[in-house]
């Protein structure tokens, strides 16, 4: 395999800079699920909100599925689960489409795929998926980060041609640790300081120390662009660019915050060798066996499910 | 000293109950700073917001004073400072009126005292004061608590006849770890589980483990009454009842959240022996030498200060 040029050097020594983005934000211009206005908002802000992606029946079904996975001792002890440092409870589950037919259907939802294909300009595959079960009372914060920085440095994703879909299964209130985004931050690449330690992902999923922006970088971006906290009702979705700076505060309220997170990458942007780490991360964090996704009718999958207990 | 009856037993073994409040919320009915509507809102919700208590010049002066105290190495190393567990930075400073003439003036602000005297029905003194310097980026959460529970159990405050004033020196946004309150929660006393360990306050100021409500108590109160997050601009103030359940999430944004916290207690409600601890806490947490407060004209104190550097 020929060596790729590193457009976005990170995990550097000395000075961490804000570099300009060298890739388009919207790739291609085919029609699809998203309107001109939505494409243009995505281009400026680095994210858009899609309301009412799922109906109440579908939301209930997915919540039920999350609860099943959360309670599974087999999953809790598997490599797919991230557990709370103190309580040991399951906080995130990776590669959810591999352990659940319902989630396997959701990630191929035809409306999601149509929007994602439009943004990324053609065929896409799953880079990573995750169920985030941010509990009430003791939900921890996620510090600010650009997903792309980690995917580039530790997984070898060459270009910014991927998007994350965060599908809300519970209402996001202002007070239960909602997703915060810095609109416009996707136009800069915030270099991060420090060489990546071996096996970094084992720690970073619980508490990130490398691959986080500096106070000065964040301060500048927030001063320039502010912070958006989209109000999300259960069943709606945020699509955000792989390089949009985002994070969330802790959640001491009794309201849990559950979302499904699916990362779509262009089939023309498959993973190379990591740009700033010794070894690539495992398959459930950065998929190296791309399969082009075909859309599915999610409501039909829901109808085929057995009735849920009341 | 005769033994007082414990109206609000806490730090119990076994079962923690919600007990009814046995004290009035508004004590007395003399006229003052607060309107009928404000008194009635305080009675129902357990808090009210007073807008525009301070003008811009006064806010700047107080921010400058906070910064001076935050940087003081003498204060950082004194018993008055609570420091961040990880960074060692000063997070809170107690008894601010003893180390700053400006704060000594602020806590006697005539508009504050008028409102407080009206709520508590007569003469008041300072039970505790604090400057909370919740930094940006790494500001930690404060878990839910009723102040009165601790003041009763650990300081020996007999009745619910005290109020807290939280004066905002920076804007409270929805995303920088703002004060959250459960309106109506002041009408229940949430018993807490577990005997108080000796010297508990040394740990509890950094991370509270005793004196916190149970998940079930909180869930019930929030389901019944919801959560309020008052939008506060710098210079405004929340007055809340000593028993109103409140807390705040972490703050990963670059915006610090600074407030001055002053607790006024009725002169008829001075401290006894602690109701659920071996020894009383130190003077800067629970004042045992009450001095009735006389109002001062805060704007005159400001005018007497030397000009600040630009």
XYZ file of C-alpha atoms in Angstrom:
620
model
C 0.000 0.000 0.000
C 1.423 3.379 -0.951
C 2.055 5.829 1.871
C -0.637 8.499 2.070
C 0.176 12.137 2.590
C -0.953 13.228 6.065
C -3.188 16.247 5.448
C -3.955 16.610 9.139
C -0.910 15.929 11.345
C -1.821 15.554 15.037
C -0.494 14.201 18.360
C 2.335 16.645 17.850
C 5.030 17.951 20.183
C 5.416 21.597 21.086
C 2.731 23.780 19.534
C -0.824 22.673 18.602
C -2.266 24.756 15.754
C -5.637 25.200 14.143
C -5.151 24.004 10.552
C -7.586 24.766 7.739
C -9.930 22.024 6.517
C -8.747 20.748 3.125
C -11.799 18.648 2.224
C -15.284 19.648 1.070
C -18.094 19.545 3.650
C -20.847 18.449 1.249
C -19.405 15.991 -1.279
C -21.263 15.916 -4.581
C -24.614 17.446 -5.485
C -27.108 14.656 -6.153
C -30.696 15.168 -4.968
C -31.969 13.226 -1.961
C -33.688 13.469 1.391
C -32.140 16.836 2.309
C -33.334 20.166 0.923
C -31.029 22.856 -0.460
C -31.522 24.805 2.781
C -30.557 21.812 4.897
C -27.430 21.158 2.829
C -26.457 24.789 3.142
C -27.032 24.797 6.929
C -24.908 21.655 7.220
C -22.172 23.300 5.188
C -22.112 26.404 7.454
C -22.709 24.854 10.859
C -21.281 21.368 10.517
C -24.545 19.774 11.648
C -28.289 19.638 11.032
C -31.234 18.323 13.021
C -33.759 15.961 11.409
C -37.019 15.996 13.387
C -39.396 13.050 13.665
C -37.190 10.414 12.086
C -38.881 7.760 14.222
C -42.450 7.359 15.420
C -43.453 6.482 18.964
C -43.728 2.756 18.315
C -40.250 2.683 16.818
C -38.808 4.705 19.707
C -40.330 2.297 22.238
C -38.964 -0.672 20.376
C -35.460 0.793 20.295
C -35.581 1.786 23.978
C -36.624 -1.748 24.808
C -33.705 -3.056 22.768
C -31.267 -0.729 24.595
C -32.584 -1.933 27.917
C -32.130 -5.554 26.856
C -28.510 -4.881 25.857
C -27.832 -2.835 28.979
C -28.956 -5.690 31.209
C -27.051 -8.353 29.290
C -24.233 -9.701 31.439
C -22.648 -11.254 28.348
C -22.411 -7.825 26.683
C -21.290 -6.088 29.878
C -18.317 -8.424 30.060
C -17.532 -8.278 26.339
C -15.100 -5.972 24.571
C -18.086 -4.108 23.085
C -19.107 -2.553 26.417
C -17.699 0.559 28.080
C -18.572 0.553 31.765
C -18.782 3.394 34.313
C -15.466 3.665 36.205
C -17.214 3.681 39.608
C -20.475 1.726 39.352
C -19.417 -0.789 36.686
C -22.688 -0.220 34.812
C -22.758 -0.387 31.026
C -22.464 3.121 29.602
C -21.832 2.477 25.896
C -22.081 -0.535 23.627
C -20.132 -0.592 20.357
C -21.039 -2.342 17.096
C -24.701 -2.545 18.141
C -25.737 -3.742 14.678
C -23.779 -6.955 15.289
C -25.704 -7.864 18.446
C -29.196 -6.688 17.505
C -31.332 -7.150 14.390
C -33.314 -4.077 15.369
C -30.219 -1.877 15.337
C -28.997 -3.590 12.170
C -32.236 -2.355 10.593
C -32.027 1.114 12.099
C -28.555 1.870 10.688
C -29.885 1.104 7.180
C -33.002 3.297 7.651
C -33.746 4.605 4.158
C -34.148 8.220 5.242
C -30.837 8.180 7.090
C -28.985 6.546 4.212
C -30.478 8.924 1.668
C -29.288 11.977 3.651
C -25.870 10.483 4.352
C -25.293 9.420 0.719
C -26.220 12.944 -0.355
C -23.731 14.526 2.076
C -20.884 12.112 1.349
C -21.501 11.854 -2.410
C -22.256 8.180 -3.027
C -21.844 4.790 -1.394
C -21.151 4.598 2.337
C -20.334 1.966 4.956
C -20.375 1.862 8.759
C -17.151 3.016 10.398
C -18.423 2.638 13.966
C -21.723 2.396 15.841
C -22.538 2.836 19.477
C -25.443 2.931 21.896
C -24.816 5.622 24.519
C -26.731 4.966 27.706
C -26.024 8.086 29.746
C -27.725 7.289 33.013
C -29.537 9.726 35.272
C -28.007 10.904 38.576
C -24.441 9.887 37.778
C -23.991 10.431 34.018
C -20.445 11.568 33.353
C -19.354 14.276 30.972
C -17.747 13.718 27.558
C -15.052 16.318 27.032
C -14.883 18.312 23.770
C -13.433 16.460 20.805
C -13.450 16.158 17.038
C -14.189 12.543 16.175
C -12.123 12.849 13.010
C -9.002 13.692 14.967
C -9.100 10.279 16.652
C -10.270 8.395 13.559
C -7.450 9.956 11.552
C -4.683 9.611 14.147
C -5.631 6.225 15.610
C -7.673 4.514 12.844
C -6.078 5.912 9.672
C -9.129 7.644 8.145
C -7.460 9.760 5.427
C -9.977 12.574 4.696
C -12.918 14.373 6.226
C -15.607 12.481 4.345
C -17.613 10.872 7.119
C -20.622 11.927 9.192
C -22.025 10.894 12.564
C -25.733 10.382 13.146
C -26.884 10.688 16.726
C -30.423 9.381 17.099
C -32.128 10.475 20.320
C -34.156 7.809 22.127
C -34.911 10.046 25.113
C -35.664 13.757 25.157
C -32.586 15.990 25.370
C -33.312 18.657 27.957
C -31.001 21.545 28.648
C -30.185 19.914 31.990
C -29.586 16.215 31.293
C -26.176 16.495 29.707
C -27.305 17.194 26.131
C -25.041 17.173 23.079
C -23.265 20.538 22.643
C -21.689 21.496 19.327
C -19.470 24.366 18.221
C -21.056 25.403 14.898
C -18.432 26.154 12.255
C -15.687 24.286 14.121
C -15.636 21.657 11.343
C -13.715 24.128 9.170
C -10.571 23.899 11.346
C -8.476 20.910 12.255
C -7.415 21.308 15.882
C -4.072 19.572 16.179
C -3.679 17.760 19.481
C -0.605 17.555 21.658
C 1.235 14.445 22.788
C 2.276 11.124 21.253
C -0.442 8.453 21.403
C 0.429 5.800 24.030
C 0.063 2.106 23.060
C -3.403 0.687 23.697
C -4.670 4.224 24.302
C -8.255 3.301 23.367
C -8.604 1.084 26.448
C -8.356 4.186 28.613
C -9.624 6.899 26.295
C -13.125 5.426 26.059
C -13.550 6.061 29.783
C -11.670 9.327 30.063
C -9.885 10.983 27.182
C -6.446 12.502 27.829
C -4.934 12.531 24.340
C -6.815 13.724 21.277
C -8.473 16.627 23.101
C -8.176 20.234 21.942
C -6.282 22.808 23.985
C -8.054 25.438 26.078
C -6.766 28.118 23.689
C -8.113 26.351 20.587
C -11.527 25.853 22.189
C -11.695 29.350 23.555
C -10.983 30.790 20.120
C -13.526 28.630 18.326
C -16.260 29.268 20.900
C -15.574 33.006 20.922
C -15.829 32.992 17.140
C -18.812 30.667 16.746
C -20.556 30.109 20.096
C -22.077 26.875 21.371
C -25.272 25.248 20.074
C -27.379 22.923 22.209
C -30.062 21.615 19.854
C -33.298 20.720 21.625
C -33.929 17.127 20.581
C -37.038 15.140 21.208
C -36.872 11.365 21.272
C -37.038 10.123 17.686
C -35.120 13.013 16.152
C -31.548 12.920 14.889
C -28.512 15.156 14.584
C -26.227 14.548 11.616
C -22.856 16.137 12.221
C -19.661 16.331 10.268
C -16.847 14.046 11.458
C -14.787 17.102 12.388
C -17.382 19.165 14.298
C -16.200 19.860 17.849
C -18.709 18.455 20.345
C -19.053 17.275 23.933
C -21.516 17.044 26.794
C -21.685 17.950 30.468
C -22.485 15.545 33.268
C -26.056 14.561 34.105
C -27.136 14.614 37.758
C -30.858 14.783 36.901
C -33.051 11.690 37.119
C -33.568 11.818 33.325
C -31.301 9.382 31.449
C -30.065 10.373 27.996
C -29.938 7.508 25.531
C -28.866 7.810 21.934
C -27.713 5.628 19.095
C -24.655 6.835 17.318
C -23.809 5.603 13.805
C -20.807 6.772 11.804
C -20.968 6.562 8.035
C -17.825 6.834 5.958
C -17.527 7.209 2.198
C -16.450 4.009 0.438
C -13.775 6.201 -1.172
C -12.329 7.070 2.244
C -11.564 3.632 3.722
C -9.038 3.245 6.517
C -5.269 3.220 5.931
C -2.528 2.749 8.497
C -3.022 5.012 11.547
C -1.470 8.442 10.997
C -0.343 8.893 14.607
C -0.426 5.599 16.477
C 1.567 2.372 16.403
C -1.300 -0.036 15.788
C -4.852 0.347 14.512
C -7.710 0.086 17.012
C -9.969 -2.999 17.076
C -12.710 -3.666 14.502
C -15.566 -2.382 16.689
C -13.965 1.092 16.902
C -12.705 1.421 13.341
C -14.148 -0.976 10.775
C -11.584 -2.287 8.236
C -13.976 -4.532 6.322
C -16.235 -2.038 4.539
C -19.549 -3.285 3.185
C -21.634 -0.863 1.155
C -24.960 -0.300 2.903
C -28.268 -0.886 1.118
C -31.311 0.991 2.458
C -34.001 -0.891 4.381
C -37.537 -0.023 5.347
C -37.189 0.293 9.115
C -40.927 0.386 9.798
C -41.269 -3.071 8.217
C -38.552 -4.434 10.456
C -40.483 -3.028 13.387
C -43.699 -4.680 12.214
C -42.041 -8.059 12.023
C -41.030 -7.894 15.690
C -43.040 -9.763 18.307
C -45.337 -7.583 20.424
C -43.617 -5.934 23.383
C -44.797 -6.360 26.937
C -46.907 -3.380 28.041
C -28.282 24.334 77.369
C -31.510 22.360 77.179
C -31.693 19.596 74.600
C -33.731 20.604 71.555
C -36.285 18.310 69.970
C -35.028 17.109 66.570
C -37.799 18.002 64.124
C -35.813 16.671 61.171
C -33.907 13.484 62.004
C -31.334 12.564 59.346
C -28.206 10.433 58.734
C -30.424 7.519 59.614
C -29.983 3.775 59.209
C -32.279 1.617 57.134
C -34.970 3.629 55.397
C -34.717 7.305 54.317
C -38.115 9.011 54.190
C -39.497 12.277 52.893
C -40.773 14.076 56.001
C -43.114 17.066 55.871
C -41.737 20.563 56.501
C -42.800 21.755 59.964
C -41.728 25.410 59.644
C -43.248 28.320 57.716
C -41.605 29.332 54.436
C -42.239 33.063 54.760
C -41.842 34.105 58.395
C -43.847 37.195 59.355
C -45.628 39.663 57.091
C -43.862 43.012 57.320
C -43.559 45.070 54.121
C -40.171 45.366 52.399
C -38.316 44.996 49.126
C -40.401 42.056 47.893
C -43.879 42.380 46.401
C -46.833 40.191 47.397
C -46.371 38.277 44.140
C -42.695 37.655 44.874
C -43.442 36.432 48.392
C -46.098 34.133 47.049
C -43.772 32.755 44.348
C -41.107 32.144 46.991
C -43.649 30.335 49.134
C -44.682 27.997 46.274
C -41.362 27.420 44.534
C -38.829 27.826 47.327
C -36.903 30.435 45.365
C -37.187 33.735 43.491
C -34.937 35.599 41.074
C -34.088 39.269 41.664
C -32.916 40.870 38.404
C -30.441 43.740 38.183
C -29.324 43.777 41.802
C -25.927 45.106 40.712
C -24.891 47.495 37.962
C -22.034 46.896 35.549
C -19.508 48.861 37.576
C -20.330 46.878 40.694
C -20.142 43.571 38.820
C -16.695 44.464 37.461
C -15.488 45.450 40.909
C -16.676 42.155 42.418
C -15.192 40.102 39.577
C -11.898 41.873 40.116
C -12.110 41.062 43.815
C -12.795 37.367 43.064
C -9.799 37.268 40.764
C -7.604 38.819 43.462
C -8.722 36.198 45.984
C -8.413 33.353 43.478
C -4.785 34.263 42.769
C -3.867 34.732 46.415
C -1.459 31.996 47.480
C -2.152 32.847 51.129
C -5.868 32.136 50.649
C -5.247 29.040 48.536
C -3.296 27.531 51.383
C -5.697 28.659 54.113
C -8.600 26.694 55.599
C -10.986 29.049 53.780
C -10.163 27.649 50.339
C -11.566 24.533 48.688
C -9.307 23.432 45.851
C -9.980 21.274 42.774
C -8.990 17.647 43.517
C -6.922 17.369 40.317
C -5.554 20.805 39.405
C -5.215 22.240 42.931
C -6.838 25.508 41.788
C -9.050 27.456 44.184
C -12.683 26.538 43.537
C -14.467 28.088 46.531
C -13.506 30.546 49.250
C -15.460 30.616 52.510
C -16.104 33.576 54.813
C -15.312 36.033 52.008
C -16.531 38.961 54.096
C -13.590 38.379 56.472
C -10.935 38.722 53.757
C -12.475 41.472 51.622
C -14.051 44.828 52.449
C -15.878 44.725 49.136
C -17.610 41.456 50.011
C -18.206 42.697 53.563
C -20.163 45.529 51.941
C -21.983 43.300 49.470
C -23.429 40.963 52.114
C -24.972 44.000 53.854
C -26.438 45.374 50.574
C -29.622 47.142 51.650
C -31.807 45.534 48.978
C -30.614 42.058 49.908
C -31.106 42.628 53.616
C -34.559 44.118 53.125
C -35.727 41.058 51.180
C -34.098 38.606 53.573
C -35.504 40.303 56.679
C -38.935 40.188 55.086
C -38.672 36.447 54.353
C -37.202 35.494 57.719
C -39.316 37.888 59.810
C -36.806 40.221 61.486
C -33.137 40.403 62.361
C -30.675 38.136 60.566
C -26.982 37.218 60.696
C -24.567 35.462 58.376
C -24.433 31.686 58.791
C -21.938 31.123 55.960
C -20.613 32.896 52.882
C -18.723 31.606 49.908
C -17.313 32.692 46.576
C -17.812 29.879 44.042
C -15.333 30.114 41.201
C -16.528 27.377 38.866
C -13.885 27.452 36.188
C -14.417 26.862 32.485
C -13.320 23.614 30.779
C -12.988 21.565 33.957
C -15.708 22.820 36.335
C -17.005 19.926 38.392
C -20.608 19.153 39.233
C -22.252 19.757 42.616
C -24.607 16.888 43.353
C -28.188 17.555 44.522
C -28.557 18.553 48.144
C -30.639 20.509 50.606
C -28.342 22.915 52.445
C -30.518 22.696 55.523
C -29.957 18.952 55.836
C -26.226 19.530 56.379
C -26.669 22.664 58.489
C -29.116 20.823 60.718
C -27.212 17.533 60.974
C -23.665 18.881 61.121
C -24.049 22.479 62.404
C -27.086 22.230 64.696
C -29.419 24.675 62.909
C -32.744 23.882 64.614
C -35.406 25.114 62.170
C -35.911 26.008 58.535
C -35.599 29.758 58.945
C -32.634 30.619 56.755
C -32.208 31.574 53.104
C -29.335 31.452 50.640
C -28.584 34.281 48.240
C -26.622 33.334 45.148
C -25.380 36.434 43.368
C -24.258 35.800 39.778
C -21.060 37.553 38.701
C -20.981 35.839 35.298
C -23.884 34.976 33.023
C -25.475 31.605 33.701
C -26.000 29.901 30.373
C -27.831 26.639 29.980
C -24.486 25.006 29.187
C -21.991 26.304 31.785
C -23.176 24.280 34.743
C -25.929 26.633 35.927
C -27.802 26.335 39.228
C -30.683 23.863 38.961
C -33.490 23.829 41.536
C -36.422 21.529 42.202
C -39.291 23.975 42.783
C -41.497 22.897 45.677
C -38.862 20.551 47.126
C -38.494 22.869 50.142
C -41.771 21.454 51.505
C -40.216 18.013 52.187
C -37.313 17.081 54.360
C -35.374 14.340 52.573
C -33.781 12.225 55.299
C -30.329 11.022 54.351
C -28.808 7.624 55.006
C -25.644 6.848 56.939
C -23.981 8.062 60.117
C -21.801 11.148 59.642
C -18.084 10.224 59.826
C -15.802 12.378 62.010
C -14.296 15.340 60.160
C -16.707 14.687 57.288
C -16.583 18.296 56.091
C -12.936 17.952 55.047
C -14.038 15.515 52.347
C -17.615 16.599 51.694
C -16.620 20.025 50.404
C -14.820 18.331 47.528
C -17.207 15.452 46.940
C -20.286 14.819 49.019
C -21.055 11.227 49.999
C -23.231 11.681 53.093
C -26.062 14.180 53.249
C -27.249 13.481 49.703
C -30.789 12.417 48.859
C -31.531 8.949 47.502
C -32.336 8.328 43.842
C -35.896 7.422 44.826
C -36.433 10.672 46.796
C -35.080 12.775 43.929
C -37.001 10.893 41.278
C -40.235 11.441 43.158
C -39.654 15.146 43.741
C -38.599 15.800 40.150
C -41.510 13.810 38.758
C -43.843 15.843 40.954
C -42.276 19.279 40.477
C -39.786 19.243 37.588
C -36.460 21.080 37.427
C -36.009 24.837 37.045
C -32.868 26.348 35.541
C -33.304 30.117 35.981
C -31.531 32.145 33.309
C -29.348 34.530 35.302
C -27.413 37.449 33.960
C -24.397 38.742 35.841
C -25.654 41.082 38.566
C -28.849 39.195 39.301
C -29.535 37.044 42.339
C -31.475 33.936 43.318
C -32.802 33.798 46.868
C -33.670 30.245 47.815
C -34.998 28.605 50.900
C -32.455 26.696 53.003
C -34.270 23.448 52.219
C -34.730 23.770 48.444
C -33.082 20.852 46.623
C -30.447 22.167 44.195
C -27.309 21.168 42.343
C -25.367 21.813 39.149
C -23.818 19.821 36.331
C -20.197 20.021 35.255
C -18.932 22.809 33.006
C -16.732 21.870 30.038
C -17.409 25.153 28.206
C -14.844 27.970 28.206
C -17.294 30.156 30.189
C -16.528 30.218 33.936
C -19.438 30.519 36.351
C -18.701 32.704 39.335
C -21.155 33.491 42.080
C -21.182 34.795 45.606
C -23.206 32.788 48.023
C -24.398 34.281 51.324
C -26.531 32.449 53.849
C -28.697 34.483 56.196
C -30.184 32.903 59.298
C -32.795 34.338 61.639
C -31.359 35.573 64.941
C -34.066 33.406 66.528
C -32.621 30.277 64.882
C -28.995 30.283 66.095
C -26.934 27.084 66.107
C -27.249 24.421 68.809
C -25.274 21.205 69.133
C -25.202 19.260 65.835
C -28.226 16.974 65.486
C -26.352 14.164 63.716
C -22.595 14.617 64.095
C -20.076 14.297 66.914
C -18.595 17.794 66.697
C -19.718 21.046 65.113
C -17.972 22.187 61.916
C -15.525 25.121 61.985
C -16.607 28.769 62.200
C -16.294 29.485 58.479
C -18.870 26.782 57.658
C -21.316 27.397 60.493
C -21.041 30.683 62.330
C -21.565 30.385 66.120
C -20.978 34.056 66.913
C -24.051 35.742 65.445
C -23.931 39.488 64.835
C -27.099 41.174 63.636
C -26.510 42.724 60.214
C -27.147 46.411 59.581
C -27.812 47.444 55.964
C -25.168 49.345 54.018
C -25.257 51.336 50.816
C -23.197 49.110 48.550
C -22.857 51.701 45.775
C -21.104 54.045 48.225
C -18.636 51.326 49.152
C -17.928 50.927 45.476
C -17.382 54.644 45.022
C -14.834 54.716 47.830
C -12.658 52.108 46.087
C -9.564 53.127 44.148
C -9.942 53.079 40.377
C -9.383 49.667 38.801
C -6.834 49.016 36.089
C -8.502 48.955 32.651
